[in-house]
Short mmCIF file of C-alpha atoms and ligand atoms in Angstrom, two decimals:
data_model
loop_
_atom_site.label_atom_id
_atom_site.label_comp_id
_atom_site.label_asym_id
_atom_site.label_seq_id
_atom_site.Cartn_x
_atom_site.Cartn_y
_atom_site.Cartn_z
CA UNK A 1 16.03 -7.00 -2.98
CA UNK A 2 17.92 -5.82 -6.01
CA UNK A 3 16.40 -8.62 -7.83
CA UNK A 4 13.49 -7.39 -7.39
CA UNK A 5 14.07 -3.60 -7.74
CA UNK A 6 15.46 -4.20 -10.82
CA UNK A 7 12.61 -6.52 -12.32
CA UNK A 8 9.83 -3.10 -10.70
CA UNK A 9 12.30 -1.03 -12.70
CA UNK A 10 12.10 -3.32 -16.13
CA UNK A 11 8.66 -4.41 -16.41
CA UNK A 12 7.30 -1.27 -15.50
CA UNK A 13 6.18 -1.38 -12.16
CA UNK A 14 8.79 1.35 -10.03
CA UNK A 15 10.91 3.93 -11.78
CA UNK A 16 12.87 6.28 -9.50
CA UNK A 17 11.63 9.71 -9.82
CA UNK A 18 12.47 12.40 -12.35
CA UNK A 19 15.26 9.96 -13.45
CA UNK A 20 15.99 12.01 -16.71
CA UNK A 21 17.37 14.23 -14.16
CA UNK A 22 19.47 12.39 -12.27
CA UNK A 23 16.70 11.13 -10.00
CA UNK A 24 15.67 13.02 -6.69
CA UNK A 25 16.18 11.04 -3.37
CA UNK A 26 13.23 10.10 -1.64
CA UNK A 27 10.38 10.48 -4.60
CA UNK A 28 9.29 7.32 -6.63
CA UNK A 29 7.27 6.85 -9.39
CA UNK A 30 5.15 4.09 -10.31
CA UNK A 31 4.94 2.76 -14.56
CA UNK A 32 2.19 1.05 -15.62
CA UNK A 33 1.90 -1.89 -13.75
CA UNK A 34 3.09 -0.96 -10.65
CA UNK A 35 -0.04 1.70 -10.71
CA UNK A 36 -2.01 -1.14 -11.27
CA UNK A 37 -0.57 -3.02 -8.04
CA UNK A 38 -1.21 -0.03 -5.86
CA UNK A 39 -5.03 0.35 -7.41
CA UNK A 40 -5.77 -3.23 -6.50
CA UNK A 41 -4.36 -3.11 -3.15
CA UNK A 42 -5.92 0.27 -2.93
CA UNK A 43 -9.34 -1.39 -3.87
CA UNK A 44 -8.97 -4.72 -1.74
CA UNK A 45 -8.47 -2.52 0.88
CA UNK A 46 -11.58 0.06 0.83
CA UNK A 47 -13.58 -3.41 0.15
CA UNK A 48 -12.75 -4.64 3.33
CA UNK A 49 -13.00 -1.82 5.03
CA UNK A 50 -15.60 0.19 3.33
CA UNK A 51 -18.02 -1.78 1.54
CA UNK A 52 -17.91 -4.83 3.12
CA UNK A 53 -18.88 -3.32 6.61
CA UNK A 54 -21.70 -0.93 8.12
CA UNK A 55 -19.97 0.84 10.51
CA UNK A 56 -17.37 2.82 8.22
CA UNK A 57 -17.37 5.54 5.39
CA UNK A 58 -14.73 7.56 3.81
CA UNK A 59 -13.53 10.81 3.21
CA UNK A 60 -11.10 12.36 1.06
CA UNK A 61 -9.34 15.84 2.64
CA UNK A 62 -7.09 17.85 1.58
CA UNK A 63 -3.48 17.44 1.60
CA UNK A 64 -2.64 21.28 2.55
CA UNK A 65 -4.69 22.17 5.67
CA UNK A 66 -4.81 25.02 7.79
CA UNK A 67 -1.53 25.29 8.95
CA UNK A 68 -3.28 25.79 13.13
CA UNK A 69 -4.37 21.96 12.73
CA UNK A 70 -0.61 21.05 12.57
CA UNK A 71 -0.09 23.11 15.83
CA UNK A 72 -3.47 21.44 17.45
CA UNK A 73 -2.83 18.55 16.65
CA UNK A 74 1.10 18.41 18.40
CA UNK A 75 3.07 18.00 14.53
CA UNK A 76 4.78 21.80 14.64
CA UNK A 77 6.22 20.52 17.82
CA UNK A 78 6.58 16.83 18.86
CA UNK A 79 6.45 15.12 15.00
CA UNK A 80 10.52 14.90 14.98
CA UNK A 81 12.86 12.33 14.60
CA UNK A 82 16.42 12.37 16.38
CA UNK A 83 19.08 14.11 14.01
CA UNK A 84 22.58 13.30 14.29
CA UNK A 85 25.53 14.72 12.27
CA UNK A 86 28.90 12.89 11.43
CA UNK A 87 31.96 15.29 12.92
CA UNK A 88 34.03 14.48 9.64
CA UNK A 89 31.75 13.43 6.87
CA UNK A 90 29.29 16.24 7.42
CA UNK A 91 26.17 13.08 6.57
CA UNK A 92 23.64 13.19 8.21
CA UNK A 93 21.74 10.27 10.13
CA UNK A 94 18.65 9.18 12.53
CA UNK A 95 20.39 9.56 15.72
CA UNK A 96 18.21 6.14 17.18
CA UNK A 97 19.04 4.12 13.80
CA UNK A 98 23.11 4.76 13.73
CA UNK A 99 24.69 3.06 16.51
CA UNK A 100 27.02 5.55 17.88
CA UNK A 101 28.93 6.25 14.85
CA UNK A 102 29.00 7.31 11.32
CA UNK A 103 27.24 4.51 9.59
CA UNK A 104 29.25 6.00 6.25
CA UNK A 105 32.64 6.49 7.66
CA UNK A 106 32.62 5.10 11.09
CA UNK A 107 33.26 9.33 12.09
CA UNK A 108 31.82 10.29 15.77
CA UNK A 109 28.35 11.87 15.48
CA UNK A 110 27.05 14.66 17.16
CA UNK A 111 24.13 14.86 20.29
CA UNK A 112 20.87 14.11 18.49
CA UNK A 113 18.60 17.34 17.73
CA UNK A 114 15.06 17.30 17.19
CA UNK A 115 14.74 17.50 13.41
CA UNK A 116 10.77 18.11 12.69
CA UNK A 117 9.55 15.86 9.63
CA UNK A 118 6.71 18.24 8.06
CA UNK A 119 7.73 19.29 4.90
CA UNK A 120 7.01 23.04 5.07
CA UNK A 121 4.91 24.79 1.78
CA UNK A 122 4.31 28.55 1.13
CA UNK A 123 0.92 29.89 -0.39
CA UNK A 124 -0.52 32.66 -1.82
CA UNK A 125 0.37 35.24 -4.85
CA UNK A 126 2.10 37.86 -3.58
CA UNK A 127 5.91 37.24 -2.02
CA UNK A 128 5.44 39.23 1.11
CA UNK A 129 1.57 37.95 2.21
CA UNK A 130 2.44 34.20 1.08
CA UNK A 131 1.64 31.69 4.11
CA UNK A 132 3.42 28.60 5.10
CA UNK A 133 1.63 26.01 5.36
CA UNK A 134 2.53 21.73 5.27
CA UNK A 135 2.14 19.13 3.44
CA UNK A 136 0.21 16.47 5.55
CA UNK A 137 2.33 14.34 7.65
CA UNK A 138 -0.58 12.07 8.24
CA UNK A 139 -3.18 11.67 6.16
CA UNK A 140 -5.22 11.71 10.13
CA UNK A 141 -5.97 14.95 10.53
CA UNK A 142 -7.74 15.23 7.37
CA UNK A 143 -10.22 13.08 8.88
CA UNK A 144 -10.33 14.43 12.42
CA UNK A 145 -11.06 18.19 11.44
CA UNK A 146 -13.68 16.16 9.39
CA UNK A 147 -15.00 14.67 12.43
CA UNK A 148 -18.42 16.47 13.10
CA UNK A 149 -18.91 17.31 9.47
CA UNK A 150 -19.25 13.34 8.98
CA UNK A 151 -21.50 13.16 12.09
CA UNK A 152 -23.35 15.65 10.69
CA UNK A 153 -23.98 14.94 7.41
CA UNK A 154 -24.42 11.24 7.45
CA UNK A 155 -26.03 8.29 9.92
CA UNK A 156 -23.23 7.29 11.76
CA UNK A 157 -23.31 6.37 15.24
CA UNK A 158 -20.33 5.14 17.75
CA UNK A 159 -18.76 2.88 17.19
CA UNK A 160 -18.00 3.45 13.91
CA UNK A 161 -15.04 4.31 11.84
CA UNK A 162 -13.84 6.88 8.85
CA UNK A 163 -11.19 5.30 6.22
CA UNK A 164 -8.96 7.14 4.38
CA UNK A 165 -6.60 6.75 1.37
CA UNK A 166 -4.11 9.35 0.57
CA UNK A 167 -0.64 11.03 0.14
CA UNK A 168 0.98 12.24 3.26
CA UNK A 169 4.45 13.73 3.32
CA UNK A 170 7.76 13.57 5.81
CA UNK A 171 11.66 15.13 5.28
CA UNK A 172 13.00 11.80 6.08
CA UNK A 173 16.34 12.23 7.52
CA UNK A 174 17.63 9.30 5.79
CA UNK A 175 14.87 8.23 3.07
CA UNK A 176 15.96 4.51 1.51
CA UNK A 177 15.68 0.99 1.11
CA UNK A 178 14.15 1.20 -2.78
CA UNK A 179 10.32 2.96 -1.52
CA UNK A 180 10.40 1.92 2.48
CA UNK A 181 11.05 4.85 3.18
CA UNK A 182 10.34 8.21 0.76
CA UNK A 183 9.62 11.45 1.51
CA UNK A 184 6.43 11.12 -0.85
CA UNK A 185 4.20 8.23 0.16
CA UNK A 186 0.63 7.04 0.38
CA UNK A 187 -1.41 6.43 3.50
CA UNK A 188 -4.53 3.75 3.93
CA UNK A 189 -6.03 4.51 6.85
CA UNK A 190 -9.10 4.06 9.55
CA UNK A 191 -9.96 6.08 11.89
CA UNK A 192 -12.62 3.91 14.48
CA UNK A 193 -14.74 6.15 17.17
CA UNK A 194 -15.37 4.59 20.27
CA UNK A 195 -16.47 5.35 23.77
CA UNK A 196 -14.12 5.97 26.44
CA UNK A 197 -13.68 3.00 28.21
CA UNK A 198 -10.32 0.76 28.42
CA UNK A 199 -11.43 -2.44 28.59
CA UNK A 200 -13.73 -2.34 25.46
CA UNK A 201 -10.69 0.23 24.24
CA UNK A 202 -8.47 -3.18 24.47
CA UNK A 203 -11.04 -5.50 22.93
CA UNK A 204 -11.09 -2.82 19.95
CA UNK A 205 -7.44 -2.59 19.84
CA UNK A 206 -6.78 -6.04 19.44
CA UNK A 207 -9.77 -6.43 16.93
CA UNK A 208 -8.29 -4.30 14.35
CA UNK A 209 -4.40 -5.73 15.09
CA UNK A 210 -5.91 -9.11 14.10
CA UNK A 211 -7.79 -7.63 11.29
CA UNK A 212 -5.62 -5.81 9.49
CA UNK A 213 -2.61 -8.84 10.02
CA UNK A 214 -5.21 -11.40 8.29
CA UNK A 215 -6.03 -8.81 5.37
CA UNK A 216 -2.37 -9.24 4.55
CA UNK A 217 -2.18 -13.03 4.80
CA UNK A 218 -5.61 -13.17 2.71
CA UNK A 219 -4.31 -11.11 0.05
CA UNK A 220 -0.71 -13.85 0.05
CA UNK A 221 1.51 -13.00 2.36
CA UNK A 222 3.36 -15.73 4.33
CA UNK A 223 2.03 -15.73 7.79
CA UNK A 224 5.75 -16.73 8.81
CA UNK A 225 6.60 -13.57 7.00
CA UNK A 226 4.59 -10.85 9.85
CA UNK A 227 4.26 -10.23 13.12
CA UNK A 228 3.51 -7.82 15.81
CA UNK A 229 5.89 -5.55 17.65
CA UNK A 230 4.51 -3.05 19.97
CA UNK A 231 6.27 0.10 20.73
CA UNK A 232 8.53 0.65 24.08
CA UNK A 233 7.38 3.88 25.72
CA UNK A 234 10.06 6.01 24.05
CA UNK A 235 8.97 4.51 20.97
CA UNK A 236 5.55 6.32 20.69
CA UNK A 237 4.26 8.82 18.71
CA UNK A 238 3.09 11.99 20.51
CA UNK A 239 -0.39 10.67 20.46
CA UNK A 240 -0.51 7.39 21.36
CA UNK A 241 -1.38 5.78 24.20
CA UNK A 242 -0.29 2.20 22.58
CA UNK A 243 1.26 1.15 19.48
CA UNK A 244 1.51 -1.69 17.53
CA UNK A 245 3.26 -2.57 14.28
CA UNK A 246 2.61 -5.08 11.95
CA UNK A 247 6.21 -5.82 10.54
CA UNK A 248 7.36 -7.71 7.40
CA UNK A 249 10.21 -9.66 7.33
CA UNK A 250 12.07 -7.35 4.83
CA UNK A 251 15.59 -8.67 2.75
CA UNK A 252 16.68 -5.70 4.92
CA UNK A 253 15.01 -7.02 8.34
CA UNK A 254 11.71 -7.01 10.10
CA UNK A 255 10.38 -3.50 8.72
CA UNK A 256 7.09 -1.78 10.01
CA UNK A 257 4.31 -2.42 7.23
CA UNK A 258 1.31 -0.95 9.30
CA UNK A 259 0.97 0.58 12.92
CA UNK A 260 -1.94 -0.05 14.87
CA UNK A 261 -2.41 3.00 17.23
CA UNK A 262 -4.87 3.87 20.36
CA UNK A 263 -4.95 7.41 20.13
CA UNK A 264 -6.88 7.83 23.17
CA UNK A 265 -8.99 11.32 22.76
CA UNK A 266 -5.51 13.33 22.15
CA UNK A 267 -7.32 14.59 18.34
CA UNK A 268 -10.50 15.30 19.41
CA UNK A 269 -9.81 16.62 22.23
CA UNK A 270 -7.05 19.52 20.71
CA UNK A 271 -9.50 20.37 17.91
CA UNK A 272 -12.05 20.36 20.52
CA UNK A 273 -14.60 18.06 19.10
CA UNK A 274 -17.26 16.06 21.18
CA UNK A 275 -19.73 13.91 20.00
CA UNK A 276 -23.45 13.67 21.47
CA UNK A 277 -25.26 10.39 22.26
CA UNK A 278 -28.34 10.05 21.26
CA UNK A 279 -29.70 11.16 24.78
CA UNK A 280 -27.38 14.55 24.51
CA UNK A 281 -24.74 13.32 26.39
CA UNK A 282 -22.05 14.72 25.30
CA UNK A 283 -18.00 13.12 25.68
CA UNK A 284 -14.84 13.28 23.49
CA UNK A 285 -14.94 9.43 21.81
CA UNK A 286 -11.73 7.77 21.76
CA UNK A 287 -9.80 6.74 18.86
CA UNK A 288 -8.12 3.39 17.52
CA UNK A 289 -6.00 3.43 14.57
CA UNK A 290 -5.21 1.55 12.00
CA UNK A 291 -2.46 3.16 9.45
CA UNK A 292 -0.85 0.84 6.55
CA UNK A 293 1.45 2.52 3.99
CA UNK A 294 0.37 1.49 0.25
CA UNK A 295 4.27 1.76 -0.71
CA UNK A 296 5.33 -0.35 1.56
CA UNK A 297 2.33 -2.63 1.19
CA UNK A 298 3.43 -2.64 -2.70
CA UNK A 299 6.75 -3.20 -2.18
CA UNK A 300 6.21 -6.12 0.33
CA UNK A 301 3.46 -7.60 -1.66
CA UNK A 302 6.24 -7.60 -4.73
CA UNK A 303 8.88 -8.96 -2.20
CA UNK A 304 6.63 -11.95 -0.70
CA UNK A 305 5.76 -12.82 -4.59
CA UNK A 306 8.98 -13.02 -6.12
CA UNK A 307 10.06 -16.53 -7.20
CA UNK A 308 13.19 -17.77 -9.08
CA UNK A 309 12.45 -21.46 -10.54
CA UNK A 310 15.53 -22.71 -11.57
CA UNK A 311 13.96 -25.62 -13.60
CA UNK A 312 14.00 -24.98 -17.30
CA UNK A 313 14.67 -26.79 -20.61
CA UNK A 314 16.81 -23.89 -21.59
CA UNK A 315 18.81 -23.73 -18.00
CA UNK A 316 17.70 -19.89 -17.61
CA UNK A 317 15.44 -19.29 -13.94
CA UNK A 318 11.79 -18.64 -14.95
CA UNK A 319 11.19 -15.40 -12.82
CA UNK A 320 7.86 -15.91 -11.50
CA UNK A 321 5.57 -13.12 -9.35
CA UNK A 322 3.53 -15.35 -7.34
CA UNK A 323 0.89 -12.13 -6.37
CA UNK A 324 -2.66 -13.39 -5.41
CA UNK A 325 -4.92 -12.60 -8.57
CA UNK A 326 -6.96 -10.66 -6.61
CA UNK A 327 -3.23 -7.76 -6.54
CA UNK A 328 -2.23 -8.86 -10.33
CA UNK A 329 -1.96 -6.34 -12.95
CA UNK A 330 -3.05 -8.22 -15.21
CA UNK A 331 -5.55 -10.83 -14.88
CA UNK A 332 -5.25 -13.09 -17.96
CA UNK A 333 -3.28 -12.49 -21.08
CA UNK A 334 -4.32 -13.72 -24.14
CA UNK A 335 -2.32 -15.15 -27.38
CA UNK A 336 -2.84 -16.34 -30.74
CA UNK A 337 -0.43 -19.73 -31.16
CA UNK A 338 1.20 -17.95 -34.40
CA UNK A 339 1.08 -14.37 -34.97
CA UNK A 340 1.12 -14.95 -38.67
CA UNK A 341 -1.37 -17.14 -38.93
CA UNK A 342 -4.49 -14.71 -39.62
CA UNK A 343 -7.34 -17.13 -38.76
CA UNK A 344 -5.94 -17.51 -35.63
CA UNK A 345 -5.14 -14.22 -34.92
CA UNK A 346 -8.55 -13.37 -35.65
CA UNK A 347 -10.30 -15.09 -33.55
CA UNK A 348 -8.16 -14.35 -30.11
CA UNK A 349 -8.43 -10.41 -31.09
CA UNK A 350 -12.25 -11.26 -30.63
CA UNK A 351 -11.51 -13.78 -27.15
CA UNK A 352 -9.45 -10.69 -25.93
CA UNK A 353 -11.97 -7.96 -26.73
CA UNK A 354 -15.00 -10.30 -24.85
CA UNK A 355 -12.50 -10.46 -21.90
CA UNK A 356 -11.46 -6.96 -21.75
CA UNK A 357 -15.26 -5.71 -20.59
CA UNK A 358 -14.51 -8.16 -17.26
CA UNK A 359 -10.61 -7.94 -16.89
CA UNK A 360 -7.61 -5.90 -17.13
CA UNK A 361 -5.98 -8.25 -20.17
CA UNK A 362 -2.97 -8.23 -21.44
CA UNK A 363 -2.17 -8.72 -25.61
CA UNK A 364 0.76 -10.60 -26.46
CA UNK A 365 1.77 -11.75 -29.92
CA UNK A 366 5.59 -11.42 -30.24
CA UNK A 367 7.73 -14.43 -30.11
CA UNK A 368 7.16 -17.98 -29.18
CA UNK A 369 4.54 -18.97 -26.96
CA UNK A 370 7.18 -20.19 -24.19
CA UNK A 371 8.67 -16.78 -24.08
CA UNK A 372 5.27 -14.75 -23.69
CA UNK A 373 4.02 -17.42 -20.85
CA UNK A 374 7.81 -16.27 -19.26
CA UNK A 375 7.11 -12.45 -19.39
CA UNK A 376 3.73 -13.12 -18.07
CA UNK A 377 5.03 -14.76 -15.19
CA UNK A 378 7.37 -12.43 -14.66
CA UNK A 379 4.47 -9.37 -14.06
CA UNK A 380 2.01 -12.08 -11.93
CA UNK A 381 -0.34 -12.83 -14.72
CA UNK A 382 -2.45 -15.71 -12.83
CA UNK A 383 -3.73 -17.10 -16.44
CA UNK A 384 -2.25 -17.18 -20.11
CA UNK A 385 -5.12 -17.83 -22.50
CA UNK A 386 -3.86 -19.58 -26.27
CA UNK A 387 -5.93 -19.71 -29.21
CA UNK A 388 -4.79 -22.88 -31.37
CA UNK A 389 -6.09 -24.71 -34.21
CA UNK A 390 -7.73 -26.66 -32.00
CA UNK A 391 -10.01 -23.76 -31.03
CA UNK A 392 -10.97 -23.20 -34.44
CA UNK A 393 -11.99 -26.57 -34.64
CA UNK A 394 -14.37 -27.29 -31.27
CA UNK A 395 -14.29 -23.25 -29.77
CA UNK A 396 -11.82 -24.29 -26.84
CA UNK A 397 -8.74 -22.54 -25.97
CA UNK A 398 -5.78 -23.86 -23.47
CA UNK A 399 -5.68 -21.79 -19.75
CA UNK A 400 -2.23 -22.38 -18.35
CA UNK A 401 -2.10 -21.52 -14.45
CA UNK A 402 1.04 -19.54 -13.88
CA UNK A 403 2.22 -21.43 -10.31
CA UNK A 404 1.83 -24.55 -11.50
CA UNK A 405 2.42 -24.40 -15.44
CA UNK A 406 -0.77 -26.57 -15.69
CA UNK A 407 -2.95 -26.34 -18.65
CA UNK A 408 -6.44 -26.91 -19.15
CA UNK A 409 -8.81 -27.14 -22.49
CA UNK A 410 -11.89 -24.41 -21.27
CA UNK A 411 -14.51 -23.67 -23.85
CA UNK A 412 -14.79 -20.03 -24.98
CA UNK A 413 -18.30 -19.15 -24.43
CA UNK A 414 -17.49 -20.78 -20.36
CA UNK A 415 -13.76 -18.62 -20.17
CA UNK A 416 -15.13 -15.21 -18.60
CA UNK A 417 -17.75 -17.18 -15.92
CA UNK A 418 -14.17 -19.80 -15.11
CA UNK A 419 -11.71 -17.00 -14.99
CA UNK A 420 -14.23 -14.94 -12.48
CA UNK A 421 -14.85 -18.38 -10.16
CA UNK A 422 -10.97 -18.57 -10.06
CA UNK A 423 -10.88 -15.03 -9.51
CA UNK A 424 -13.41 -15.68 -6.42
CA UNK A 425 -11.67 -18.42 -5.15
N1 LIG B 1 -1.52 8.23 11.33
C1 LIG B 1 -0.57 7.41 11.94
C2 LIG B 1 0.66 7.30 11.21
O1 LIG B 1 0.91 8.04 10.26
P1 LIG B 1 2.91 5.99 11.19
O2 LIG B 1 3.29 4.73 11.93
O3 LIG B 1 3.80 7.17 11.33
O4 LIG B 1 1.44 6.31 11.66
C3 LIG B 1 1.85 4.68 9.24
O5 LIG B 1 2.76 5.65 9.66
C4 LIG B 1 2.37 3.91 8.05
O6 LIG B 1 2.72 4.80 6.99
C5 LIG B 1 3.66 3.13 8.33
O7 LIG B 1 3.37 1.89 8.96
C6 LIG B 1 4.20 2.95 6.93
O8 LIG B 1 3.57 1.86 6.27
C7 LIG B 1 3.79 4.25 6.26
N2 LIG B 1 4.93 5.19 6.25
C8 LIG B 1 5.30 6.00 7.24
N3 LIG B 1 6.38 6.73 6.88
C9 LIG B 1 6.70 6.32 5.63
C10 LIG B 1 7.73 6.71 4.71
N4 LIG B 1 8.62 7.64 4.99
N5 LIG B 1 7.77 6.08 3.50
C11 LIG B 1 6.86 5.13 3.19
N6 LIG B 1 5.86 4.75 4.01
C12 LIG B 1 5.79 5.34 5.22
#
């Protein structure tokens, strides 16, 4: 885990927030590569569950709502964790997470209170008329108060299902474990309208579980490395009937990566929304969730990736990020064999630019060519691209695959349609 924190931290891909500043617990930030890790995940996962379907379109709502959806929807009152309070070190600690005592000092704790998680804003100009409002604990309600505004204004007919992507907020009691757990974190989520009945309820349920565990796998992550956990009755959120995580088998233990909820008609029902069949027969649909957070996808995508070879000439461990090309930051990087050779240099400035229209590509021309293919392996760059004199000679260049250090002679004017097919694959 620190391992890998520390490589986020010094190739760019998590800083801690307002660091300059001492930092501020709870808020990360993301550097350049890291933003490109949560786009691709981002976009893999609106592919799947946007484009690639019929029955599902997106929204985008607001992250400060009306403040009377927070009390419709149950959040002002039942969105609380268990608060406990150390007797002598004054810390304060998730009540069902501590074990009885102080998990600082070993100090007794007090009873758990109800500590509410929504992080509480204040609107308007003037001091005396300004009105609180929240931040969104779940980017959900944005797309229930949306409900009949999508039925409205577009074709869709249950079943069918709105996705979301967006930041949602919680005062974590005890925000840690690098970005697991931040106050400030992103949201991917679906929200699928069915009719109520339970037993095509249960086919649904279990439809999206598998679903959403198989997107991970696709996109690399060890099947050994997830599984499902569903919650004990005093588990549940407010509004679920039954929950379902998909957990990760975090450095720190198995750790909820995605909860897969049947929400019954509890939304709909408290904003008092219906939906009419196409013979006017109105009913309140019910609701199955799915609700991944992109942090902790990131983080667990970085986790699963991160190899240490310790096989090289020069006895140092080649770091490698084994991320599916699909999540890389980089697709290919390209390099001339000698930077001060100008020929060469020349001619994989104009490689790079051709490849740049089709990929994100990286530039590297410092050092020796066994260091650059190290730092590329180190950010997950599938494929190094090297322009040598052999390419000015017969217009091929060497491809070396970063998990197996292979390399293979491609020729230039075939490089964009072979990276893509590997891309594809
Ligand atoms: N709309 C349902 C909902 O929000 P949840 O289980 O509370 O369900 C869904 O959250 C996902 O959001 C979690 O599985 C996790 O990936 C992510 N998440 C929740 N709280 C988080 C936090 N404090 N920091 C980072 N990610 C978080």
């Amino acid at each position: 885990m620190e391992r890998v924190s520390a490589l986020a931290k010094r190739r760019g891909f998590i800083y801690q927030g307002s660091e300059i500043y001492g930092g501020f617990k709870g808020f990360w930030d993301y550097g350049p590569l890291g933003t490109e890790l949560k786009n691709n995940i981002k976009r893999q996962w609106w592919k799947s569950m946007v484009y690639d379907r019929d029955d599902v379109v997106g929204v985008d709502a607001a992250i400060i709502m009306n403040p009377k959806v927070w009390e419709a929807s149950g959040h002002t009152q039942a969105f609380t964790d268990p608060l406990a309070e150390c007797k002598a070190c004054h810390h304060r600690f998730r009540a069902d997470k501590a074990e009885g005592k102080c998990p600082d000092c070993g100090g007794e704790l007090t009873e758990p209170k109800k500590f509410n998680l929504l992080t509480e804003v204040y609107i308007g100009t003037v001091e005396e008329s300004k009105v609180k409002a929240y931040l969104r604990g779940e980017i959900t309600q944005g797309v229930f108060v949306n409900f009949r505004n999508v039925v409205d204004s577009t074709r869709v007919k249950i079943p069918f299902g709105i996705a979301q992507i967006g930041k949602a907020f919680r005062n974590e009691i005890t925000p840690g474990n690098f970005t697991f757990r931040s106050i400030e974190f992103e949201q991917m989520e679906l929200e699928y309208f069915i009719e109520p009945n339970e037993g095509p309820a249960d086919k649904t349920f279990d439809y999206w579980k598998d679903a959403r565990k198989n997107w991970y796998t696709g996109l690399g992550i060890k099947k050994e490395n997830l599984r499902f956990r569903e919650h004990e009755e005093h588990e549940k959120a407010h509004y679920a009937r039954k929950a379902v995580d998909i957990e990760y088998q975090a450095p720190f233990g198995w750790s909820e990566l995605e909860g897969i909820h049947h929400r019954g008609d509890f939304d709909l029902k408290n904003h008092n929304l219906e939906y009419k069949d196409e013979d006017g027969k109105g009913y309140t649909p019910w609701v199955i969730e799915t609700s991944g957070g992109v942090d902790r996808a990131a983080l667990f995508f970085l986790i699963n990736a991160y190899h240490e070879d310790p096989s090289t000439n020069s006895g140092q461990g080649r770091v490698v990020l084994k991320l599916h090309p699909l999540l890389a930051p980089y697709k290919v990087a390209v390099f001339p064999l000698l930077a001060n050779k100008e020929e060469l240099v020349k001619k994989a400035r104009e490689i790079y630019q051709t490849l740049k229209g089709k990929f994100y590509v990286a530039w590297d021309a410092r050092g020796n060519i066994g260091k650059r293919y190290f730092a590329q392996d180190e950010i997950g760059t599938p494929w190094c691209v090297t322009i040598d004199f052999t390419t000015l000679d017969d217009e091929t260049v060497t491809v070396r695959d970063r998990d197996t250090a292979k390399q293979e002679r491609v020729s230039v004017d075939k490089l964009p349609s072979y990276l893509q097919n590997k891309l594809e694959q």
